[in-house]
Amino acid sequence: MKMSRMGARPEKMAPKDAETINHKLLVQAGFVRQLMAGVYTYLPFGLRVLRNIEKIIREEMDAIGGEEILMPMLHPAEIWKKTGGWDSVDILFKLTSRTDRDYALGSSQEEVVTPTMKEFIRSYRDLPRMPYHIQWKFRDELRSKSGIMRGREFLMKDMYSFHLDQADFDRFYEIAKSAYLKVFSRMGLDAKVTEASGGDFSEKISYEFEVLTDAGEVNILYCDSCEFCANVDDLSNYKEGDKCPKCGKSKLKPSVAAEVGNVFDLGQKYSKAFDMKVANDKGEMIYPIMGCYGIGITRTMGVIVEKFHDDKGIIWPKNIAPFMVHLIDIKQNDKALEIYQLLQAKGIEVLWDDRDINVGVKFSDADLIGCPWRLVVSEKSMSTNEIEVKARQNDEPEMMNVESFINSLKSD
Ligand code: ATP
Ligand code: MG
């Protein structure tokens, strides 16, 4: 992509009203624009990041048997009335049409997925099933000041599972948990899994995936020696300094964290509400056990910025970065075009700052945007085919032959 052709560009100054790092950097670097509190436009850089996060999630959900669908955002009030959510879900956005019909904007999709899957799941042979989708959600959140980490409109991956019995849910939960940990580690995030009570949905157990960051809203206690982690906003059984109840080796430490994903055991709440009955192997009609599995895609993007930045800008993990390479030419010349085309031909995603502006601005914009590699084409490159290569997190560049750089990326 050529920066000279882009409408969205980095700015000199961060927005004054931004309270969090992700909001500041994402706006200043030209990834997003805020329409109002909690509602954002994703500009070309931002959209590329979302697509990269989605890709990782899709691959891991497909790998555990998920089947991708796309459910609507506009829901008839009736399905929400059936489960009681119309009156009990306080964050539900409701609207009335000009013909006086009531609708809700989807905050979650149990009310849609259950009657949909009821049509296809008739016997134990059809179980388990794991439909998922990646779709915008709407929630009337009271506070929305954490940048893209708490939106009133935000992108989520939500998977729903249908099981013959509790044992099968428990079996699948372990599989989903490993897949979630894989998703987050592919994004460069170390997620801790908490056990917590079921929140809005039911009295059943839920598990949260938490990433330590001051920008989060959850208070946790965790152990350095094992994976124990508890949400202390819900579970007050533990306190700071207690011996780890799991391994007994270390004392529990407090931290603030952001919930990037979670799993709820929904039990039979929704299968009963929609009278979804399935024949078991004895021919008896049972209500399937359901689970739901969310990952906040836009929130995760915000968390990545909170975790990976310095005073110059964002430092995107490789798998998430909007482009692998940020190409800068000191003087406009044919060599930069040649390298740009070569990188593209080799399948390397490249952003070329081909703008006719001060090169100092190009350098500071490159740091702000945060692609993993910065390449500089100088006068010398014309004769030697050598370019200046710098990893975003390093201070010192090195001179390298273009082909060697490409090969090093490919073998990485
Ligand atoms: P929270 O406690 O942060 O409000 P939640 O328990 O309401 O989250 P879920 O309903 O399970 O969350 O949604 C699944 C995932 O969607 C969460 O783990 C989180 O990553 C993300 N998420 C939830 N609410 C928001 C929001 N307002 N903005 C952005 N992401 C969100
Ligand atoms: Mg919530």
Tab-separated table of C-alpha atoms and ligand atoms in Angstrom:
chain	number	residue	atom	x	y	z
A	1	MET	CA	0.000	0.000	0.000
A	2	LYS	CA	1.301	3.457	-0.872
A	3	MET	CA	0.899	6.092	1.807
A	4	SER	CA	0.585	8.866	-0.773
A	5	ARG	CA	-2.757	7.363	-1.832
A	6	MET	CA	-4.212	6.928	1.650
A	7	GLY	CA	-6.892	9.154	3.122
A	8	ALA	CA	-6.060	8.119	6.684
A	9	ARG	CA	-2.653	9.215	7.942
A	10	PRO	CA	-0.743	9.452	11.227
A	11	GLU	CA	-1.039	12.733	13.117
A	12	LYS	CA	1.571	14.832	14.916
A	13	MET	CA	-0.367	14.920	18.175
A	14	ALA	CA	-2.345	12.383	20.157
A	15	PRO	CA	-6.048	13.193	20.706
A	16	LYS	CA	-6.519	15.347	23.822
A	17	ASP	CA	-9.547	13.502	25.172
A	18	ALA	CA	-7.924	10.049	25.098
A	19	GLU	CA	-7.529	8.478	28.551
A	20	THR	CA	-5.827	5.247	27.576
A	21	ILE	CA	-2.721	4.341	25.623
A	22	ASN	CA	-4.584	2.252	23.051
A	23	HIS	CA	-6.962	5.124	22.297
A	24	LYS	CA	-4.114	7.641	22.019
A	25	LEU	CA	-1.819	5.578	19.843
A	26	LEU	CA	-4.477	4.031	17.621
A	27	VAL	CA	-5.968	7.439	16.785
A	28	GLN	CA	-2.627	9.215	16.403
A	29	ALA	CA	-1.152	6.480	14.206
A	30	GLY	CA	-4.250	6.474	11.985
A	31	PHE	CA	-5.756	3.068	12.846
A	32	VAL	CA	-9.135	4.222	14.152
A	33	ARG	CA	-11.366	7.248	14.581
A	34	GLN	CA	-13.872	7.671	17.381
A	35	LEU	CA	-17.403	8.534	16.271
A	36	MET	CA	-18.598	8.797	19.887
A	37	ALA	CA	-17.638	7.153	23.173
A	38	GLY	CA	-17.353	3.426	22.555
A	39	VAL	CA	-17.966	3.576	18.785
A	40	TYR	CA	-15.103	3.581	16.304
A	41	THR	CA	-14.349	3.566	12.600
A	42	TYR	CA	-11.580	1.139	11.663
A	43	LEU	CA	-9.357	2.780	9.043
A	44	PRO	CA	-7.216	0.740	6.604
A	45	PHE	CA	-4.415	-0.013	9.129
A	46	GLY	CA	-6.904	-0.836	11.876
A	47	LEU	CA	-9.001	-3.065	9.647
A	48	ARG	CA	-5.911	-5.022	8.589
A	49	VAL	CA	-5.116	-5.666	12.255
A	50	LEU	CA	-8.674	-6.859	12.923
A	51	ARG	CA	-8.492	-9.178	9.908
A	52	ASN	CA	-5.203	-10.651	11.199
A	53	ILE	CA	-6.717	-11.315	14.618
A	54	GLU	CA	-9.793	-12.854	12.975
A	55	LYS	CA	-7.608	-15.109	10.830
A	56	ILE	CA	-5.861	-16.627	13.850
A	57	ILE	CA	-9.169	-17.129	15.644
A	58	ARG	CA	-10.805	-18.704	12.555
A	59	GLU	CA	-7.948	-21.141	12.091
A	60	GLU	CA	-8.061	-22.287	15.706
A	61	MET	CA	-11.862	-22.508	15.881
A	62	ASP	CA	-12.000	-24.476	12.623
A	63	ALA	CA	-9.275	-26.777	13.990
A	64	ILE	CA	-11.482	-27.845	16.928
A	65	GLY	CA	-14.550	-28.463	14.783
A	66	GLY	CA	-16.136	-25.025	14.794
A	67	GLU	CA	-18.316	-24.217	11.781
A	68	GLU	CA	-18.461	-20.577	10.793
A	69	ILE	CA	-21.807	-18.949	10.155
A	70	LEU	CA	-22.984	-15.325	10.207
A	71	MET	CA	-25.982	-14.407	12.311
A	72	PRO	CA	-27.874	-11.121	12.134
A	73	MET	CA	-27.350	-8.123	14.391
A	74	LEU	CA	-31.010	-7.054	14.288
A	75	HIS	CA	-33.168	-9.345	16.415
A	76	PRO	CA	-36.938	-9.494	16.880
A	77	ALA	CA	-38.001	-8.738	20.475
A	78	GLU	CA	-39.869	-12.065	20.688
A	79	ILE	CA	-36.735	-14.224	20.960
A	80	TRP	CA	-35.426	-12.055	23.794
A	81	LYS	CA	-38.797	-12.192	25.544
A	82	LYS	CA	-38.745	-15.979	25.344
A	83	THR	CA	-35.597	-16.183	27.489
A	84	GLY	CA	-36.444	-13.249	29.763
A	85	GLY	CA	-33.492	-11.274	28.395
A	86	TRP	CA	-35.728	-8.475	27.101
A	87	ASP	CA	-36.363	-7.384	30.712
A	88	SER	CA	-33.272	-8.663	32.497
A	89	VAL	CA	-30.335	-7.804	30.215
A	90	ASP	CA	-29.593	-4.205	31.187
A	91	ILE	CA	-27.092	-3.539	28.392
A	92	LEU	CA	-29.532	-4.543	25.608
A	93	PHE	CA	-30.142	-1.798	23.030
A	94	LYS	CA	-33.827	-1.811	22.086
A	95	LEU	CA	-35.532	-0.072	19.210
A	96	THR	CA	-39.018	0.366	17.855
A	97	SER	CA	-39.790	0.425	14.130
A	98	ARG	CA	-42.194	2.838	12.423
A	99	THR	CA	-44.746	0.025	12.388
A	100	ASP	CA	-44.412	-0.225	16.177
A	101	ARG	CA	-42.482	-3.475	16.232
A	102	ASP	CA	-39.801	-3.980	18.887
A	103	TYR	CA	-36.278	-5.093	18.064
A	104	ALA	CA	-32.989	-5.598	19.881
A	105	LEU	CA	-29.469	-5.082	18.595
A	106	GLY	CA	-27.543	-8.284	19.278
A	107	SER	CA	-25.451	-8.146	22.442
A	108	SER	CA	-24.934	-11.906	22.242
A	109	GLN	CA	-26.497	-14.596	20.052
A	110	GLU	CA	-27.865	-17.431	22.207
A	111	GLU	CA	-31.377	-16.323	21.250
A	112	VAL	CA	-30.556	-16.703	17.562
A	113	VAL	CA	-28.270	-19.708	17.496
A	114	THR	CA	-30.518	-21.963	19.602
A	115	PRO	CA	-33.654	-21.865	17.424
A	116	THR	CA	-31.438	-21.998	14.317
A	117	MET	CA	-29.584	-25.143	15.396
A	118	LYS	CA	-32.829	-26.693	16.661
A	119	GLU	CA	-33.741	-27.213	13.019
A	120	PHE	CA	-30.643	-29.315	12.360
A	121	ILE	CA	-29.866	-31.142	15.590
A	122	ARG	CA	-32.434	-33.901	16.021
A	123	SER	CA	-30.648	-36.827	17.586
A	124	TYR	CA	-27.517	-37.738	19.529
A	125	ARG	CA	-25.892	-38.468	16.148
A	126	ASP	CA	-26.003	-34.732	15.410
A	127	LEU	CA	-24.082	-33.862	18.603
A	128	PRO	CA	-21.829	-32.176	19.486
A	129	ARG	CA	-22.068	-29.139	17.194
A	130	MET	CA	-20.040	-25.935	17.471
A	131	PRO	CA	-21.291	-23.084	15.261
A	132	TYR	CA	-19.447	-19.780	15.633
A	133	HIS	CA	-19.478	-16.366	14.067
A	134	ILE	CA	-17.507	-13.150	13.997
A	135	GLN	CA	-19.898	-10.258	14.249
A	136	TRP	CA	-20.402	-6.810	15.737
A	137	LYS	CA	-22.124	-6.658	19.106
A	138	PHE	CA	-24.027	-3.779	20.645
A	139	ARG	CA	-24.095	-3.095	24.375
A	140	ASP	CA	-25.392	-0.125	26.288
A	141	GLU	CA	-22.289	0.062	28.503
A	142	LEU	CA	-22.427	2.785	31.165
A	143	ARG	CA	-18.763	3.720	30.860
A	144	SER	CA	-16.792	3.503	27.674
A	145	LYS	CA	-13.511	5.244	28.296
A	146	SER	CA	-10.963	2.493	27.720
A	147	GLY	CA	-10.537	3.208	24.023
A	148	ILE	CA	-11.432	0.225	21.887
A	149	MET	CA	-11.229	-2.070	24.929
A	150	ARG	CA	-14.798	-1.291	25.958
A	151	GLY	CA	-17.044	-0.453	23.065
A	152	ARG	CA	-20.757	0.108	22.792
A	153	GLU	CA	-20.304	-1.490	19.389
A	154	PHE	CA	-17.483	-4.039	19.231
A	155	LEU	CA	-16.335	-7.071	17.285
A	156	MET	CA	-16.567	-10.471	18.947
A	157	LYS	CA	-16.022	-14.067	17.974
A	158	ASP	CA	-18.735	-16.085	19.654
A	159	MET	CA	-18.954	-19.831	19.439
A	160	TYR	CA	-21.825	-21.914	20.836
A	161	SER	CA	-21.637	-25.607	21.577
A	162	PHE	CA	-24.390	-28.200	21.903
A	163	HIS	CA	-23.758	-31.434	23.829
A	164	LEU	CA	-25.607	-34.592	24.729
A	165	ASP	CA	-24.543	-34.381	28.368
A	166	GLN	CA	-22.407	-32.543	30.909
A	167	ALA	CA	-19.468	-34.911	30.451
A	168	ASP	CA	-19.306	-34.021	26.786
A	169	PHE	CA	-19.382	-30.299	27.575
A	170	ASP	CA	-16.553	-30.804	30.097
A	171	ARG	CA	-14.553	-32.736	27.506
A	172	PHE	CA	-15.041	-30.012	24.910
A	173	TYR	CA	-14.326	-27.236	27.388
A	174	GLU	CA	-10.758	-28.549	27.806
A	175	ILE	CA	-10.330	-28.591	24.020
A	176	ALA	CA	-11.698	-25.051	23.710
A	177	LYS	CA	-9.457	-23.861	26.533
A	178	SER	CA	-6.327	-25.164	24.761
A	179	ALA	CA	-7.496	-23.570	21.497
A	180	TYR	CA	-8.030	-20.237	23.276
A	181	LEU	CA	-4.573	-20.345	24.836
A	182	LYS	CA	-3.146	-21.082	21.392
A	183	VAL	CA	-5.045	-18.139	19.879
A	184	PHE	CA	-3.665	-15.728	22.469
A	185	SER	CA	-0.125	-17.059	22.330
A	186	ARG	CA	-0.104	-16.741	18.521
A	187	MET	CA	-0.913	-13.071	19.114
A	188	GLY	CA	1.996	-12.736	21.521
A	189	LEU	CA	-0.269	-12.600	24.589
A	190	ASP	CA	0.115	-14.564	27.788
A	191	ALA	CA	-3.472	-15.212	28.905
A	192	LYS	CA	-4.298	-16.568	32.343
A	193	VAL	CA	-7.440	-18.628	32.857
A	194	THR	CA	-9.589	-17.807	35.866
A	195	GLU	CA	-12.491	-19.650	37.257
A	196	ALA	CA	-15.414	-17.433	38.122
A	197	SER	CA	-19.127	-17.608	38.731
A	198	GLY	CA	-21.467	-17.290	35.805
A	199	GLY	CA	-22.297	-13.576	35.633
A	200	ASP	CA	-25.414	-12.646	33.670
A	201	PHE	CA	-26.105	-16.010	32.181
A	202	SER	CA	-26.678	-18.645	34.829
A	203	GLU	CA	-25.454	-20.032	38.088
A	204	LYS	CA	-23.148	-22.307	36.139
A	205	ILE	CA	-19.412	-21.963	36.105
A	206	SER	CA	-17.572	-19.627	33.734
A	207	TYR	CA	-13.909	-19.282	32.859
A	208	GLU	CA	-12.239	-16.036	31.905
A	209	PHE	CA	-9.084	-15.471	29.891
A	210	GLU	CA	-7.217	-12.540	31.410
A	211	VAL	CA	-4.189	-10.589	30.205
A	212	LEU	CA	-2.295	-8.572	32.814
A	213	THR	CA	-2.480	-4.859	31.949
A	214	ASP	CA	-3.164	-1.700	33.924
A	215	ALA	CA	-5.703	-0.736	31.273
A	216	GLY	CA	-7.912	-3.658	32.304
A	217	GLU	CA	-10.905	-3.545	34.618
A	218	VAL	CA	-10.606	-6.877	36.429
A	219	ASN	CA	-8.800	-7.489	39.717
A	220	ILE	CA	-7.087	-10.832	39.811
A	221	LEU	CA	-4.801	-12.837	42.070
A	222	TYR	CA	-2.326	-15.094	40.359
A	223	CYS	CA	0.523	-17.465	41.114
A	224	ASP	CA	3.996	-17.120	39.585
A	225	SER	CA	4.812	-20.809	39.961
A	226	CYS	CA	1.758	-22.351	38.295
A	227	GLU	CA	-1.212	-21.256	36.180
A	228	PHE	CA	-3.543	-20.515	39.106
A	229	CYS	CA	-5.524	-17.308	38.597
A	230	ALA	CA	-8.667	-16.042	40.291
A	231	ASN	CA	-10.936	-13.089	39.588
A	232	VAL	CA	-11.197	-11.441	43.007
A	233	ASP	CA	-14.104	-9.225	41.943
A	234	ASP	CA	-16.259	-12.400	41.936
A	235	LEU	CA	-14.327	-14.873	44.138
A	236	SER	CA	-13.460	-13.466	47.402
A	237	ASN	CA	-12.172	-16.762	48.799
A	238	TYR	CA	-8.576	-15.690	48.289
A	239	LYS	CA	-6.465	-12.719	49.311
A	240	GLU	CA	-3.087	-11.247	48.474
A	241	GLY	CA	-0.214	-13.147	50.070
A	242	ASP	CA	-2.191	-16.399	50.503
A	243	LYS	CA	-0.296	-19.522	49.586
A	244	CYS	CA	-1.303	-20.683	46.093
A	245	PRO	CA	-4.191	-23.140	46.597
A	246	LYS	CA	-3.084	-25.108	43.545
A	247	CYS	CA	0.695	-25.644	43.864
A	248	GLY	CA	1.409	-24.252	47.333
A	249	LYS	CA	4.761	-22.923	46.119
A	250	SER	CA	4.265	-19.163	45.782
A	251	LYS	CA	2.185	-16.450	47.371
A	252	LEU	CA	-0.734	-15.037	45.381
A	253	LYS	CA	0.012	-11.689	43.728
A	254	PRO	CA	-2.589	-9.063	42.838
A	255	SER	CA	-2.850	-7.502	39.386
A	256	VAL	CA	-5.255	-5.676	37.141
A	257	ALA	CA	-6.155	-7.529	33.950
A	258	ALA	CA	-8.302	-7.295	30.842
A	259	GLU	CA	-10.716	-10.083	29.979
A	260	VAL	CA	-9.999	-10.991	26.364
A	261	GLY	CA	-12.206	-14.042	26.261
A	262	ASN	CA	-14.451	-16.282	28.274
A	263	VAL	CA	-16.449	-19.473	28.349
A	264	PHE	CA	-19.843	-20.022	29.964
A	265	ASP	CA	-21.450	-23.309	30.733
A	266	LEU	CA	-25.030	-22.399	29.768
A	267	GLY	CA	-26.511	-25.665	30.983
A	268	GLN	CA	-29.998	-26.237	29.542
A	269	LYS	CA	-31.223	-22.656	29.949
A	270	TYR	CA	-31.495	-21.915	26.230
A	271	SER	CA	-32.341	-25.404	24.984
A	272	LYS	CA	-35.274	-25.398	27.426
A	273	ALA	CA	-36.363	-21.831	26.546
A	274	PHE	CA	-36.581	-22.783	22.861
A	275	ASP	CA	-37.832	-26.309	23.554
A	276	MET	CA	-34.920	-27.803	21.683
A	277	LYS	CA	-35.270	-31.540	22.290
A	278	VAL	CA	-32.936	-34.182	20.969
A	279	ALA	CA	-33.309	-37.967	21.013
A	280	ASN	CA	-30.576	-39.749	22.966
A	281	ASP	CA	-29.346	-43.251	22.085
A	282	LYS	CA	-32.219	-44.773	24.089
A	283	GLY	CA	-34.756	-42.792	22.125
A	284	GLU	CA	-35.541	-40.488	25.079
A	285	MET	CA	-35.945	-36.786	24.373
A	286	ILE	CA	-33.392	-34.634	26.227
A	287	TYR	CA	-32.417	-30.971	26.291
A	288	PRO	CA	-28.816	-30.509	25.126
A	289	ILE	CA	-26.245	-28.839	27.368
A	290	MET	CA	-24.911	-25.656	25.785
A	291	GLY	CA	-21.725	-23.658	26.141
A	292	CYS	CA	-20.755	-20.255	24.794
A	293	TYR	CA	-17.250	-19.070	24.050
A	294	GLY	CA	-16.407	-15.414	23.379
A	295	ILE	CA	-13.292	-13.580	22.300
A	296	GLY	CA	-13.358	-9.795	22.175
A	297	ILE	CA	-11.583	-9.071	18.892
A	298	THR	CA	-11.519	-5.284	19.116
A	299	ARG	CA	-10.697	-5.481	22.841
A	300	THR	CA	-7.805	-7.838	22.100
A	301	MET	CA	-6.462	-5.345	19.562
A	302	GLY	CA	-6.540	-2.663	22.285
A	303	VAL	CA	-4.839	-4.982	24.785
A	304	ILE	CA	-2.052	-5.710	22.281
A	305	VAL	CA	-1.379	-1.977	21.964
A	306	GLU	CA	-1.377	-1.598	25.760
A	307	LYS	CA	1.166	-4.428	26.050
A	308	PHE	CA	3.379	-3.653	23.050
A	309	HIS	CA	4.396	-0.030	22.685
A	310	ASP	CA	7.142	2.398	23.702
A	311	ASP	CA	7.303	6.183	23.888
A	312	LYS	CA	7.555	6.371	20.080
A	313	GLY	CA	4.527	4.278	19.211
A	314	ILE	CA	3.112	0.802	18.723
A	315	ILE	CA	5.247	-2.353	18.382
A	316	TRP	CA	2.960	-4.888	16.687
A	317	PRO	CA	3.622	-8.605	17.131
A	318	LYS	CA	4.472	-10.125	13.740
A	319	ASN	CA	1.244	-12.086	13.306
A	320	ILE	CA	-0.920	-9.057	14.002
A	321	ALA	CA	0.964	-6.216	12.311
A	322	PRO	CA	-0.904	-4.343	9.562
A	323	PHE	CA	2.179	-4.793	7.320
A	324	MET	CA	5.361	-6.809	7.805
A	325	VAL	CA	7.534	-4.116	6.229
A	326	HIS	CA	7.477	-0.324	6.296
A	327	LEU	CA	9.476	0.942	3.331
A	328	ILE	CA	10.903	4.451	3.334
A	329	ASP	CA	12.740	6.210	0.545
A	330	ILE	CA	14.995	9.088	1.491
A	331	LYS	CA	14.733	10.592	-1.967
A	332	GLN	CA	12.080	9.566	-4.415
A	333	ASN	CA	13.740	7.225	-6.845
A	334	ASP	CA	13.077	4.140	-8.945
A	335	LYS	CA	14.932	1.871	-6.525
A	336	ALA	CA	12.212	2.160	-3.885
A	337	LEU	CA	9.562	1.258	-6.459
A	338	GLU	CA	11.639	-1.720	-7.529
A	339	ILE	CA	11.977	-2.981	-3.932
A	340	TYR	CA	8.284	-2.325	-3.247
A	341	GLN	CA	7.313	-4.431	-6.246
A	342	LEU	CA	9.824	-7.148	-5.362
A	343	LEU	CA	8.488	-7.464	-1.795
A	344	GLN	CA	4.932	-7.635	-3.098
A	345	ALA	CA	5.890	-10.270	-5.650
A	346	LYS	CA	7.382	-12.333	-2.809
A	347	GLY	CA	4.113	-12.101	-0.872
A	348	ILE	CA	5.452	-9.756	1.823
A	349	GLU	CA	2.943	-7.182	2.997
A	350	VAL	CA	4.536	-3.795	2.592
A	351	LEU	CA	3.564	-0.238	3.383
A	352	TRP	CA	5.535	2.250	1.297
A	353	ASP	CA	5.841	5.774	2.610
A	354	ASP	CA	6.227	7.324	-0.831
A	355	ARG	CA	5.010	10.737	0.309
A	356	ASP	CA	6.967	13.798	-0.746
A	357	ILE	CA	7.591	14.958	2.824
A	358	ASN	CA	10.416	15.472	5.322
A	359	VAL	CA	12.159	12.162	5.958
A	360	GLY	CA	12.222	12.811	9.717
A	361	VAL	CA	8.419	12.674	9.684
A	362	LYS	CA	8.585	9.399	7.754
A	363	PHE	CA	10.816	7.931	10.458
A	364	SER	CA	8.647	9.047	13.354
A	365	ASP	CA	5.503	7.846	11.570
A	366	ALA	CA	7.127	4.444	11.033
A	367	ASP	CA	7.789	4.156	14.780
A	368	LEU	CA	4.248	5.290	15.547
A	369	ILE	CA	2.591	2.806	13.171
A	370	GLY	CA	4.816	0.017	14.474
A	371	CYS	CA	5.349	-2.498	11.640
A	372	PRO	CA	7.953	-5.153	12.572
A	373	TRP	CA	10.582	-4.092	9.963
A	374	ARG	CA	11.634	-0.673	8.669
A	375	LEU	CA	13.546	-0.594	5.391
A	376	VAL	CA	15.256	2.563	4.183
A	377	VAL	CA	16.268	3.033	0.579
A	378	SER	CA	19.071	5.570	0.321
A	379	GLU	CA	21.254	6.970	-2.434
A	380	LYS	CA	23.717	4.150	-1.765
A	381	SER	CA	21.074	1.491	-2.414
A	382	MET	CA	20.988	2.549	-6.065
A	383	SER	CA	24.436	1.126	-6.773
A	384	THR	CA	24.861	-1.559	-4.069
A	385	ASN	CA	21.390	-3.087	-3.773
A	386	GLU	CA	21.860	-2.717	-0.005
A	387	ILE	CA	19.158	-1.309	2.212
A	388	GLU	CA	19.037	-0.188	5.807
A	389	VAL	CA	17.043	-2.699	7.889
A	390	LYS	CA	15.770	-2.058	11.414
A	391	ALA	CA	13.487	-4.129	13.604
A	392	ARG	CA	10.880	-1.890	15.272
A	393	GLN	CA	12.040	-2.752	18.796
A	394	ASN	CA	15.757	-2.189	18.032
A	395	ASP	CA	17.553	1.144	17.957
A	396	GLU	CA	20.323	0.300	15.514
A	397	PRO	CA	19.747	-0.445	11.845
A	398	GLU	CA	21.998	-2.697	9.790
A	399	MET	CA	22.842	-2.693	6.098
A	400	MET	CA	21.609	-5.726	4.226
A	401	ASN	CA	21.240	-6.974	0.716
A	402	VAL	CA	17.559	-6.884	-0.336
A	403	GLU	CA	17.493	-10.571	-1.292
A	404	SER	CA	19.112	-11.627	2.002
A	405	PHE	CA	16.508	-9.638	3.908
A	406	ILE	CA	13.685	-11.326	2.002
A	407	ASN	CA	15.197	-14.750	2.635
A	408	SER	CA	15.608	-14.020	6.344
A	409	LEU	CA	11.902	-13.132	6.551
A	410	LYS	CA	10.888	-16.280	4.723
A	411	SER	CA	12.928	-18.510	7.004
A	412	ASP	CA	11.710	-16.724	10.125
B	1	ATP	P1	-16.954	-7.562	30.639
B	1	ATP	O1	-16.985	-8.194	32.011
B	1	ATP	O2	-15.607	-6.990	30.298
B	1	ATP	O3	-18.079	-6.621	30.401
B	1	ATP	P2	-18.445	-9.750	29.611
B	1	ATP	O4	-18.305	-10.754	30.702
B	1	ATP	O5	-19.665	-8.931	29.540
B	1	ATP	O6	-17.145	-8.783	29.630
B	1	ATP	P3	-18.964	-11.529	27.368
B	1	ATP	O7	-20.379	-11.155	27.317
B	1	ATP	O8	-18.676	-12.898	27.755
B	1	ATP	O9	-18.144	-10.458	28.233
B	1	ATP	O10	-18.258	-11.257	25.974
B	1	ATP	C1	-17.170	-12.040	25.466
B	1	ATP	C2	-15.927	-11.194	25.270
B	1	ATP	O11	-16.241	-10.000	24.549
B	1	ATP	C3	-15.310	-10.682	26.572
B	1	ATP	O12	-14.448	-11.659	27.109
B	1	ATP	C4	-14.570	-9.455	26.108
B	1	ATP	O13	-13.293	-9.812	25.589
B	1	ATP	C5	-15.415	-8.934	24.989
B	1	ATP	N1	-16.252	-7.804	25.422
B	1	ATP	C6	-17.304	-7.811	26.275
B	1	ATP	N2	-17.842	-6.598	26.412
B	1	ATP	C7	-17.097	-5.786	25.591
B	1	ATP	C8	-17.163	-4.394	25.273
B	1	ATP	N3	-18.092	-3.611	25.800
B	1	ATP	N4	-16.249	-3.914	24.400
B	1	ATP	C9	-15.310	-4.698	23.843
B	1	ATP	N5	-15.206	-6.011	24.109
B	1	ATP	C10	-16.087	-6.545	24.970
B	2	MG	MG	-20.042	-6.967	30.090
